[in-house]
XYZ file of C-alpha atoms in Angstrom:
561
model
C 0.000 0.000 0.000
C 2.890 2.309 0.885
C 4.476 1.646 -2.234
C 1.350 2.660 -4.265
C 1.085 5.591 -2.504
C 4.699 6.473 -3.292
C 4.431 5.612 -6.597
C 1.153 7.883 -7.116
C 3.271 11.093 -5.353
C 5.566 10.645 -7.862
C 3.685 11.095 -10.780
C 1.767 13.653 -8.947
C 5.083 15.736 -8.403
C 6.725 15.041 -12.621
C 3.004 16.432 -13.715
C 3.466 19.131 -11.237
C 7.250 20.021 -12.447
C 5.505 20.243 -15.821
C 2.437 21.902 -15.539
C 5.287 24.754 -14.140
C 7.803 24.535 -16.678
C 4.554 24.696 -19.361
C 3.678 27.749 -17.605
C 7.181 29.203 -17.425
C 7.324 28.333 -21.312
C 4.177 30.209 -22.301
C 5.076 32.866 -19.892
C 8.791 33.348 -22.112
C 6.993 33.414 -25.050
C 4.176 36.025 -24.264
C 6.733 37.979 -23.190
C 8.867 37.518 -25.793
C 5.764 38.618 -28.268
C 4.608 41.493 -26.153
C 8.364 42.635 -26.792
C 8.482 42.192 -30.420
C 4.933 44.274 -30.465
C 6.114 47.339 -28.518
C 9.640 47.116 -30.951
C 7.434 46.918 -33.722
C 5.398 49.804 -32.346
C 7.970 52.257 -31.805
C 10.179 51.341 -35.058
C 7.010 52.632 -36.998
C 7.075 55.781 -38.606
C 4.506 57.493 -40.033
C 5.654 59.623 -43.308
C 4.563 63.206 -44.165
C 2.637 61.814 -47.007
C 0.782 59.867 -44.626
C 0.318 61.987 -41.876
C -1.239 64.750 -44.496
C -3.191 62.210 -45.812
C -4.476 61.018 -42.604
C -5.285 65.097 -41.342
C -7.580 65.817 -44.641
C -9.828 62.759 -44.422
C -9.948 63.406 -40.592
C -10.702 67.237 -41.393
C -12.927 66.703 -44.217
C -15.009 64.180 -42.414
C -16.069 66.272 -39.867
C -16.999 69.063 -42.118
C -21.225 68.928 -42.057
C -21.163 70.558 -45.653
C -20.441 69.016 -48.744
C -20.191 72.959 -49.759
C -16.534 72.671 -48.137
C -13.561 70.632 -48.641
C -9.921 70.618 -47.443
C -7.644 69.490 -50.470
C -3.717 70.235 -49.690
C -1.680 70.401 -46.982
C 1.950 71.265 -46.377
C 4.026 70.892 -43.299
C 6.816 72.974 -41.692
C 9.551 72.390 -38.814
C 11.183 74.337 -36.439
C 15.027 73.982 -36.571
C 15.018 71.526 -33.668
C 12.005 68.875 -35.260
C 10.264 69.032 -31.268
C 6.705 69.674 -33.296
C 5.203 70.459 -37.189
C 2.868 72.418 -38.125
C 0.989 71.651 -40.957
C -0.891 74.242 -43.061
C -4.404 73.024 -44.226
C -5.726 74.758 -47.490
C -9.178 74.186 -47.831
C -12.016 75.669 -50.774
C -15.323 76.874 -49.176
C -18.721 77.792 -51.600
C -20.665 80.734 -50.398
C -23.065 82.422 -53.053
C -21.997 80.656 -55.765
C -18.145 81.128 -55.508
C -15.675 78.847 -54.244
C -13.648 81.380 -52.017
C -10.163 79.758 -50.017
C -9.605 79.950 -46.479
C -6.218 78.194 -44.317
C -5.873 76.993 -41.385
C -2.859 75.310 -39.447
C -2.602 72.450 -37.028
C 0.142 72.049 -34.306
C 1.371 68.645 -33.872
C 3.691 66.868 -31.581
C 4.207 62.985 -30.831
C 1.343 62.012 -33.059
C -0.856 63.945 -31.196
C -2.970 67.125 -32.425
C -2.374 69.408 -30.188
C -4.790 72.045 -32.014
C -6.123 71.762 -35.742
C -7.837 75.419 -35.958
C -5.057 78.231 -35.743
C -6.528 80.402 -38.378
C -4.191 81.162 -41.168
C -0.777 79.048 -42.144
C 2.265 79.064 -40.778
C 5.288 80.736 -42.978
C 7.707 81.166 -39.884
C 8.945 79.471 -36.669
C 11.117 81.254 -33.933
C 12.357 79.157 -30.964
C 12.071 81.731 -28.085
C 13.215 79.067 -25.067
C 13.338 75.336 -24.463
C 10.115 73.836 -25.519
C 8.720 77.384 -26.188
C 8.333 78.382 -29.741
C 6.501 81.942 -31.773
C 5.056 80.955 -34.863
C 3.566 83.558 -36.872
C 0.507 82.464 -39.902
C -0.710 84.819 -42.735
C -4.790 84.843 -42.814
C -5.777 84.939 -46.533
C -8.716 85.942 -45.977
C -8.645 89.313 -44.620
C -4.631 89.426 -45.924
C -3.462 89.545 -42.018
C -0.364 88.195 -40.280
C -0.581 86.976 -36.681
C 1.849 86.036 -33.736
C 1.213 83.019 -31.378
C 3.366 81.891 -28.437
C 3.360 77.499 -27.469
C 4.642 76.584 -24.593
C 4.999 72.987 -24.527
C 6.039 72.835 -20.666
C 2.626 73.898 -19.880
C -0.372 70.762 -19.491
C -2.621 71.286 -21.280
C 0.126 72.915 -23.923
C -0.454 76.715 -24.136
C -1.589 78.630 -27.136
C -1.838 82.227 -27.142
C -2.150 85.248 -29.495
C 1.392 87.315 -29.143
C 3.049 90.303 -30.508
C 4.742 90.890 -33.758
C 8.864 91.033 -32.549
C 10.816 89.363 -36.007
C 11.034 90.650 -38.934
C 8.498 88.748 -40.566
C 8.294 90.469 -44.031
C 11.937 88.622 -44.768
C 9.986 85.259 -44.819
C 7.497 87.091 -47.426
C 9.959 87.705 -50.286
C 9.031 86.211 -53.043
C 12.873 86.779 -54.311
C 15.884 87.158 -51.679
C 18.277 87.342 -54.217
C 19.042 89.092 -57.243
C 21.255 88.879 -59.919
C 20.932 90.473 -63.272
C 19.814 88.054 -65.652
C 17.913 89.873 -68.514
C 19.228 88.741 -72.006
C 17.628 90.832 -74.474
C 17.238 94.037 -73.243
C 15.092 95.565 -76.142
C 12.757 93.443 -75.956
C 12.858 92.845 -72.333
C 11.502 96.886 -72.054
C 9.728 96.991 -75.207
C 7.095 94.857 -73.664
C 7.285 96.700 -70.496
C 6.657 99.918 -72.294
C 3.384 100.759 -70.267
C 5.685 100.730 -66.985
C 7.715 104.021 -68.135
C 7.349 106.714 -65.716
C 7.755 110.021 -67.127
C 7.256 113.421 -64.947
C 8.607 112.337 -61.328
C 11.203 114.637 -60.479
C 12.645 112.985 -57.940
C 13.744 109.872 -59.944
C 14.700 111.591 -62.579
C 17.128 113.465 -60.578
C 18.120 109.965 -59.663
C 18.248 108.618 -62.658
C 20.499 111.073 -64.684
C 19.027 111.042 -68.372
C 18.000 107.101 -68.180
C 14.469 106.176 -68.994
C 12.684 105.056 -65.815
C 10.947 101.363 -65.629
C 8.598 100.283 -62.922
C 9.441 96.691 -61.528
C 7.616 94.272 -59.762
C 8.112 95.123 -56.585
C 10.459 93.839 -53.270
C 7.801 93.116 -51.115
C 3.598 93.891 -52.245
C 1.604 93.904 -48.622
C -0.962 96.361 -47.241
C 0.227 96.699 -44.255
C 4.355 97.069 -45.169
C 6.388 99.597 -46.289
C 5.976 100.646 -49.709
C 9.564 98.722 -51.074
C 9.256 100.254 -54.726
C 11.699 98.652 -57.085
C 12.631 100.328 -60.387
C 14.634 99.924 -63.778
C 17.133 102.594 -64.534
C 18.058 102.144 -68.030
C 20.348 104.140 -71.076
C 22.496 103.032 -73.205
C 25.203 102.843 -70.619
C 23.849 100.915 -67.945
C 20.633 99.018 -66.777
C 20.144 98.772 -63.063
C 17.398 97.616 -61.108
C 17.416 99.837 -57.793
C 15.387 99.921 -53.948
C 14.285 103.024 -54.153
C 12.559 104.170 -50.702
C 11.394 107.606 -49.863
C 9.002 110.352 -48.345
C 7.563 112.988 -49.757
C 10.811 115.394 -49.067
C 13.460 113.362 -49.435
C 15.085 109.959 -50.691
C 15.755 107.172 -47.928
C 17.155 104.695 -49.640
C 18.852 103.930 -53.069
C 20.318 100.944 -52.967
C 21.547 98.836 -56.331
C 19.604 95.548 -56.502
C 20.969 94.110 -59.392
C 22.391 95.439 -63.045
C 25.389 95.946 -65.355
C 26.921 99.633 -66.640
C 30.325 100.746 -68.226
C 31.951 103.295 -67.180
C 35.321 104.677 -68.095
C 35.986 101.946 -69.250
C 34.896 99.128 -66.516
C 32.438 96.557 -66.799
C 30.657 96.579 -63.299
C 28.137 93.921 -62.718
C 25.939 94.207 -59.394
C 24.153 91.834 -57.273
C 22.709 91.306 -53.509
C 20.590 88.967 -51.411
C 18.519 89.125 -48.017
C 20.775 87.201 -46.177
C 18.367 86.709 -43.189
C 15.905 89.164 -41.231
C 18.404 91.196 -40.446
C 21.551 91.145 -43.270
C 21.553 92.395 -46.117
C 24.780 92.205 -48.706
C 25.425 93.973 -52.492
C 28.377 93.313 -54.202
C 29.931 94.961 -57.126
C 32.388 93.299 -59.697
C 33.796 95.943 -61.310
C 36.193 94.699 -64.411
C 38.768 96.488 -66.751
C 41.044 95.656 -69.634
C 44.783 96.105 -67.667
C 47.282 95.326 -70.164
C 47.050 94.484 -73.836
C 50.689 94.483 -75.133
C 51.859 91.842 -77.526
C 52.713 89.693 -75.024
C 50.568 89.551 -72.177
C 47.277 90.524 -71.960
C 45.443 91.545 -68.565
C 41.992 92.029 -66.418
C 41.719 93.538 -63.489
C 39.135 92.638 -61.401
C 37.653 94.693 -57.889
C 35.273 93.251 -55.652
C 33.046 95.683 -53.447
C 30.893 94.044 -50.796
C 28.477 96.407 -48.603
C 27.406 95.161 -45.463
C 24.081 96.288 -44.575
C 21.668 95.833 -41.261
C 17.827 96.363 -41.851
C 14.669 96.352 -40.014
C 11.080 95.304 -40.089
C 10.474 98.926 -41.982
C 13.167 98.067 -44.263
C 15.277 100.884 -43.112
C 18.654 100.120 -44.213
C 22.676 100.865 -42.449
C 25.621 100.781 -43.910
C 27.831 98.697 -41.500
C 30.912 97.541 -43.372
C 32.662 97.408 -46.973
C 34.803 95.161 -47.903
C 37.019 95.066 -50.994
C 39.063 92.682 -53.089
C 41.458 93.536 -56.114
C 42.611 90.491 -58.393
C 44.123 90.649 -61.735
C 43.606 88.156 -64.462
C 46.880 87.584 -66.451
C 46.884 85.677 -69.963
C 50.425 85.871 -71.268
C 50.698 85.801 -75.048
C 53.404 82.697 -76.874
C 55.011 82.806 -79.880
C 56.682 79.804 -81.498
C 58.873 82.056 -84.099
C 60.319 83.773 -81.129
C 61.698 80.475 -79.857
C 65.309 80.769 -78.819
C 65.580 84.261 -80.377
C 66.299 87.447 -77.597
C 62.828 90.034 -78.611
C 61.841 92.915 -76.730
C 58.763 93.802 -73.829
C 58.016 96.912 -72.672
C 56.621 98.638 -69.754
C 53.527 101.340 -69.916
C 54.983 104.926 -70.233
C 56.141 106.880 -67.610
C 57.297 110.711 -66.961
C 60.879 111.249 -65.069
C 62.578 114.334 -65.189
C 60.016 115.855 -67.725
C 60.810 113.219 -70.101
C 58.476 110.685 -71.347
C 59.944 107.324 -71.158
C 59.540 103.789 -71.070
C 61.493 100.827 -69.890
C 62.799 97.869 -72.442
C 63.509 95.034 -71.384
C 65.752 91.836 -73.471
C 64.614 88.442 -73.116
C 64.307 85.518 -74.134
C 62.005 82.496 -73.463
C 63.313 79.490 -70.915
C 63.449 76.203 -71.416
C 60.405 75.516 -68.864
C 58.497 77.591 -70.772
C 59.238 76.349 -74.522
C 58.586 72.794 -72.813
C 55.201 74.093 -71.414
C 54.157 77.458 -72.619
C 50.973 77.790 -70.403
C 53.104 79.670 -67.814
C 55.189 82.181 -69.865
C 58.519 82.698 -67.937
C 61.554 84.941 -69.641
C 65.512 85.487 -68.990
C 66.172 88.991 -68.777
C 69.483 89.793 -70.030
C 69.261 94.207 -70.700
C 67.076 96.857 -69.455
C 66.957 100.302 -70.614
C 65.423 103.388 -70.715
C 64.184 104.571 -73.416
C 62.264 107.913 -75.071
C 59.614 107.376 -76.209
C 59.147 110.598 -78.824
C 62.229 108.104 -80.826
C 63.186 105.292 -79.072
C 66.497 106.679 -78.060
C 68.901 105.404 -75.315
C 69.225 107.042 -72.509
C 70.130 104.763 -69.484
C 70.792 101.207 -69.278
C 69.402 99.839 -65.366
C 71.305 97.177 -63.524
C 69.093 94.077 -62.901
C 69.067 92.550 -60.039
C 71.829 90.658 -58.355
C 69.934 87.466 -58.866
C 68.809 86.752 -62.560
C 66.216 84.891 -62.088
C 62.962 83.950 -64.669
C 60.376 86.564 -64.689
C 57.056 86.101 -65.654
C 56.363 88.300 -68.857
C 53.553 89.560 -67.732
C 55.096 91.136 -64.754
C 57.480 92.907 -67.383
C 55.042 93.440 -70.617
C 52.757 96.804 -70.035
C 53.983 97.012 -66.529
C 53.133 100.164 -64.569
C 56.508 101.703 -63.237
C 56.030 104.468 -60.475
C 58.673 107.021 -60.524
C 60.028 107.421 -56.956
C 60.272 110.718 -55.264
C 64.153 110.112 -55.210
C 66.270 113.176 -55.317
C 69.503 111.942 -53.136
C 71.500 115.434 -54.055
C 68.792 117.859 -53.833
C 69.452 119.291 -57.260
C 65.683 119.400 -58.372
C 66.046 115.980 -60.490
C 64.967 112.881 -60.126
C 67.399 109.831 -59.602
C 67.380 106.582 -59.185
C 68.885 103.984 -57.233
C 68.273 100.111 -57.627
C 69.631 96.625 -55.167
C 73.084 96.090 -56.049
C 74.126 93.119 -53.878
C 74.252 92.422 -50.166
C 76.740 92.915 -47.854
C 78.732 90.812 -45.145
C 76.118 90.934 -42.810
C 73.245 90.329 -45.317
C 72.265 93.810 -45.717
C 70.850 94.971 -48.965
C 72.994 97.210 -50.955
C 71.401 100.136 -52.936
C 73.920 101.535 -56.083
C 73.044 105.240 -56.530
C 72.497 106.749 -60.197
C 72.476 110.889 -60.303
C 70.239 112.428 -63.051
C 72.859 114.089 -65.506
C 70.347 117.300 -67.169
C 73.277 117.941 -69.303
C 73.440 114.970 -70.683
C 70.220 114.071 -70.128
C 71.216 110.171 -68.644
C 71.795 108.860 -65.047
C 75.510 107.902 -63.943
C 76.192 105.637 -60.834
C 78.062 107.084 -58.144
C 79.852 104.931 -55.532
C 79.994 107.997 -52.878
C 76.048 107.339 -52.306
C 76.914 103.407 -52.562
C 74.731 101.854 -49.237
C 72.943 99.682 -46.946
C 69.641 99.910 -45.653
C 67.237 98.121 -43.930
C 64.686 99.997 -45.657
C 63.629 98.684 -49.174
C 65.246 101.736 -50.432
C 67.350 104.482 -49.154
C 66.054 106.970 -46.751
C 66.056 110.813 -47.520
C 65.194 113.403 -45.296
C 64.618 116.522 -47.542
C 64.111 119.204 -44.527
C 67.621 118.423 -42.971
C 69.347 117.814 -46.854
C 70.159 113.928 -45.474
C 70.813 110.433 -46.696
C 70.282 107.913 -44.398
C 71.860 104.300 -44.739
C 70.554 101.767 -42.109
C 71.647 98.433 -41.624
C 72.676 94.940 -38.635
C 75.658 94.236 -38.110
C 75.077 91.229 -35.841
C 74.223 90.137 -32.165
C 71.548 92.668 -32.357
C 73.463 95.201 -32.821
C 72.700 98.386 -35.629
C 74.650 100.886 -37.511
C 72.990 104.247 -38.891
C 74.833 106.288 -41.478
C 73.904 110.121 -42.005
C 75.470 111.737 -45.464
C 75.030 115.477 -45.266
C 74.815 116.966 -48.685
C 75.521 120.905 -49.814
C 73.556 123.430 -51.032
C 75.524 122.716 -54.388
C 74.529 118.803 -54.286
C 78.080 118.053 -52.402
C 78.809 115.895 -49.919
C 79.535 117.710 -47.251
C 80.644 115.129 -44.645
C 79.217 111.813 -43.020
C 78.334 110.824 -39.620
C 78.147 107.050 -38.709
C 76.402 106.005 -35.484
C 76.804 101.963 -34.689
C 75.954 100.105 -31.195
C 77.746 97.404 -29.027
C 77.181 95.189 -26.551
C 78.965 93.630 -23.832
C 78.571 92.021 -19.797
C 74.592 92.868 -21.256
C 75.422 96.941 -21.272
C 74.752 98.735 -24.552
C 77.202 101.280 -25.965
C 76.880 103.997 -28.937
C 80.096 104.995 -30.783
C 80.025 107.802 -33.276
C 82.912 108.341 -36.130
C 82.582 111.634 -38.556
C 84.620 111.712 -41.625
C 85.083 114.551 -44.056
C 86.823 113.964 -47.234
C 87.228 110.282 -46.162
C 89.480 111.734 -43.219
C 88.489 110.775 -39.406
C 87.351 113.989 -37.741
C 85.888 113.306 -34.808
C 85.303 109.857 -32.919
C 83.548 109.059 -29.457
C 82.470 105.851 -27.544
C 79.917 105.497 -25.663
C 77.752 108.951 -26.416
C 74.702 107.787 -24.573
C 75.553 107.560 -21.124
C 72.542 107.061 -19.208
C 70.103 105.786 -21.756
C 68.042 102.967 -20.740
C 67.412 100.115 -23.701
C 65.291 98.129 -24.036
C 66.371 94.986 -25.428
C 63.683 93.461 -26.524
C 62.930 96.395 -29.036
C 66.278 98.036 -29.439
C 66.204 98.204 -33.027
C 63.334 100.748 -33.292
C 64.672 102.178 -29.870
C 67.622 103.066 -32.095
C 66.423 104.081 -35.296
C 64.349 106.861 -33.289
C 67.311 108.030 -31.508
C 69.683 108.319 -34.658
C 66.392 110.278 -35.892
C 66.482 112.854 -33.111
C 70.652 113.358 -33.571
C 69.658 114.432 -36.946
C 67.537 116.819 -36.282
C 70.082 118.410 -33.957
């Protein structure tokens, strides 16, 4: 009997066991299904196509008319994605005509919050975190609103607000202009009914050029009047932002447009950058050079940096400019390993009319590959240019090295105000080499009016720091700067006669030793010592750091002495 008994506890326990791990199983799997539901659930996403889709048959079918019917929607973000709105254009018949009216609904998480904002949406302003100002248009009565949503608040809040961006910049049907009008004829010849004729003020504006209405910047009842207009001759058309009163002009600003003048093509553009920025530019371009051998544009960029307000009142804030030049350099295969001649644009120097000429020759690089048009100079001279005659034959530079041609070809050389002598003439003085300590040597050549030429001479041979040498015309001085190592400077001051003489030379130069700076001073007159002294600066504090300028100043003020 036991054993039966046993036997049937057993079984009674195994069916147990099982009837739990059944349970357990069924439990794993419901689970395991709820899971896959709620994954399934939250990987869905509903498109725009089908959200707009869902809205109209939603809206439509609780309209109680059939006289009424919502057919296109379009939907707008702020910058963050937290919400859309989605503007609802509907058709409505009342007395026979089908008339439009717009509403907007606010949604967020798949929930509409509101479907009946009157008007739609054409701007979204986050003010604070999970606060937002959107601002509709009402077609009906042509009026813009303001509302404020706070989505911190439960329920969310929607109220009316104020007006604070500048909305109109939304409204533009263009922000940016750029002249694009092909055929200019016919362009006005249809436009002929938009000629005004008889308003002073433009035509004081417009200078002799026949006067075109445009379409408009902005065309709303309750904005400023932003006329546009067409300024047109034979010269120039330019579309202009022409805003005034009745006594005076507020604003002329170019839009857009093309004119010559003097010779420059100028092209002009601009955009609405934002609500606030507004930017014209103006290319203006010219022909440069046009020798044989090179031929050039120069190109300068104007950009005007404005600020503007809701009224469209307009501030100059900034220009900016940019020059670039455009070279094309000419090649010729017959002058292949032959020396020819470039010359520079005209210049005046000592009442003469002259021009350089320079003698080159193409280099290898550039026979190989003549896209970059590189020369060997081997002469340059000066040259009338009533007939060509010789008159001075330059030095070139210590360094030959390839030029470009069109550095050379129709180059524009400016005559330095270089009279070293003080004899009412013009000379000129070019890099001769460098010296032991690196310094750049300038070789001197006096205007000869008897001869009308330039000789070199050695006596105003020199350094200087300076890319040329320094004159100082009220105390009839040359002044030759240059280092001389360890941070140390030398200054020399030539004093020239009333007659163009050199009278005698002063030459200031610094040491340094146990970290104590000392000035020593030599003066020579017809290269005999007269009178030397160390250390002429007692007392002067230096500072090291910026002794070089520290120096130059004080050789300065012994000048003036």
């Amino acid at each position: 009997m036991k054993k039966y008994l046993f036997i049937l506890g057993f079984i009674f326990l195994l069916a147990n066991v099982a009837c739990k791990d059944d349970d357990t199983h069924k439990t794993r799997l419901t689970t395991e299904a709820d899971s896959l539901r709620l994954s399934q659930k939250r990987q869905r996403v509903i498109s725009d196509e089908q959200r707009i889709k869902d809205m109209l048959r939603v809206k439509n079918n609780n309209l109680s008319t059939e006289d009424s019917i919502y057919y296109k929607a379009k939907i707008k973000r702020p910058i963050d994605s937290v919400f859309l709105v989605m503007n609802l254009y509907g058709k409505a018949k009342k007395s026979g005509k089908l008339e439009e009216f717009k509403q907007t609904a606010v949604i967020k998480d798949n929930k509409t919050i509101t479907s009946r904002i009157d008007g739609s949406v054409f701007r979204i302003d986050k003010t604070a975190d999970n606060s937002y100002k959107i601002y509709t248009h009402n077609v009906t009565n042509n009026s813009f609103s303001a509302y404020d949503i706070d989505f911190k608040s439960t329920p969310v809040s929607i109220r009316k607000a104020t007006r604070t961006a500048n909305f109109y910049f939304d409204l533009l049907p263009k922000k940016t202009f750029n002249f694009n009008i092909d055929d200019a004829d016919k362009f006005f010849t249809i436009r002929k009914d938009r000629l005004i004729k008889g308003d002073s003020i433009l035509d004081t504006l417009a200078r002799g050029a026949n006067i075109y209405r445009s379409n408009g910047l902005l065309d709303l009842q309750d904005a400023t009047a932003l006329n546009t207009f067409y300024f047109v001759d034979s010269t120039r058309i330019l579309e202009k932002l022409i805003i005034r009163n009745p006594k005076r002009v507020l604003t002329n600003i170019t839009l857009s447009g093309e004119e010559k003048v003097d010779g420059k093509h100028k092209k002009y553009s601009s955009v609405f950058v934002n609500d606030s920025v507004f930017k014209a530019y103006e290319i203006s371009e010219e022909q440069d050079k046009n020798s044989e051998h090179v031929v050039a544009y120069k190109v300068d960029s104007v950009i005007k940096n404005y600020s503007y307000n809701k009224d469209f009142s307009f501030s100059l804030k900034t220009i900016d400019s940019f020059d670039l030049e455009y070279s094309y350099p000419q090649y010729y295969e017959s002058l292949i390993d032959t020396t020819f001649f470039v010359y520079s644009k005209p210049f005046e120097i000592n009442q003469m009319h002259a021009k350089w000429r320079y003698s080159v020759r193409y280099t290898r690089k550039t026979n190989a590959n003549p896209t970059k048009v590189e020369v060997s100079v081997s002469k340059r001279d000066m040259i009338r240019i009533e007939d060509t005659t010789f008159v001075f034959e330059a030095p070139l530079s210590p360094i030959k090295k390839p030029m470009n041609i069109g550095s050379l070809s129709e180059q524009n050389y400016d005559v330095a105000d270089f009279d070293i002598n003080f004899d009412g003439y013009t000379d000129l003085s070019f890099p001769e080499g460098f010296d032991l300590n690196r310094n750049t040597t300038y070789a001197v050549y006096l205007y000869q009016p008897e001869t009308n030429t330039f000789i070199k001479t050695p006596a105003f041979t020199g350094p200087s720091m300076a890319p040329y040498i320094l004159i100082d015309k009220d105390n009839r001085s040359a002044i030759y700067t240059s280092s001389t190592g360890n941070n140390n400077y030398s200054a020399r001051i030539i004093r020239i006669g009333d007659k163009g003489e050199i009278l005698y030379k002063e030459t200031y130069w610094s040491t340094n030793s146990n970290d104590k700076i000392s000035i020593h001073y030599q003066k020579t007159q017809n290269s005999a010592v007269v009178k030397k002294s160390d250390d002429i600066a007692k007392g002067k504090v230096w500072n090291k750091d910026d002794f070089k300028n520290e120096f130059l100043s004080w050789i300065r003020e012994q000048i003036i002495k």
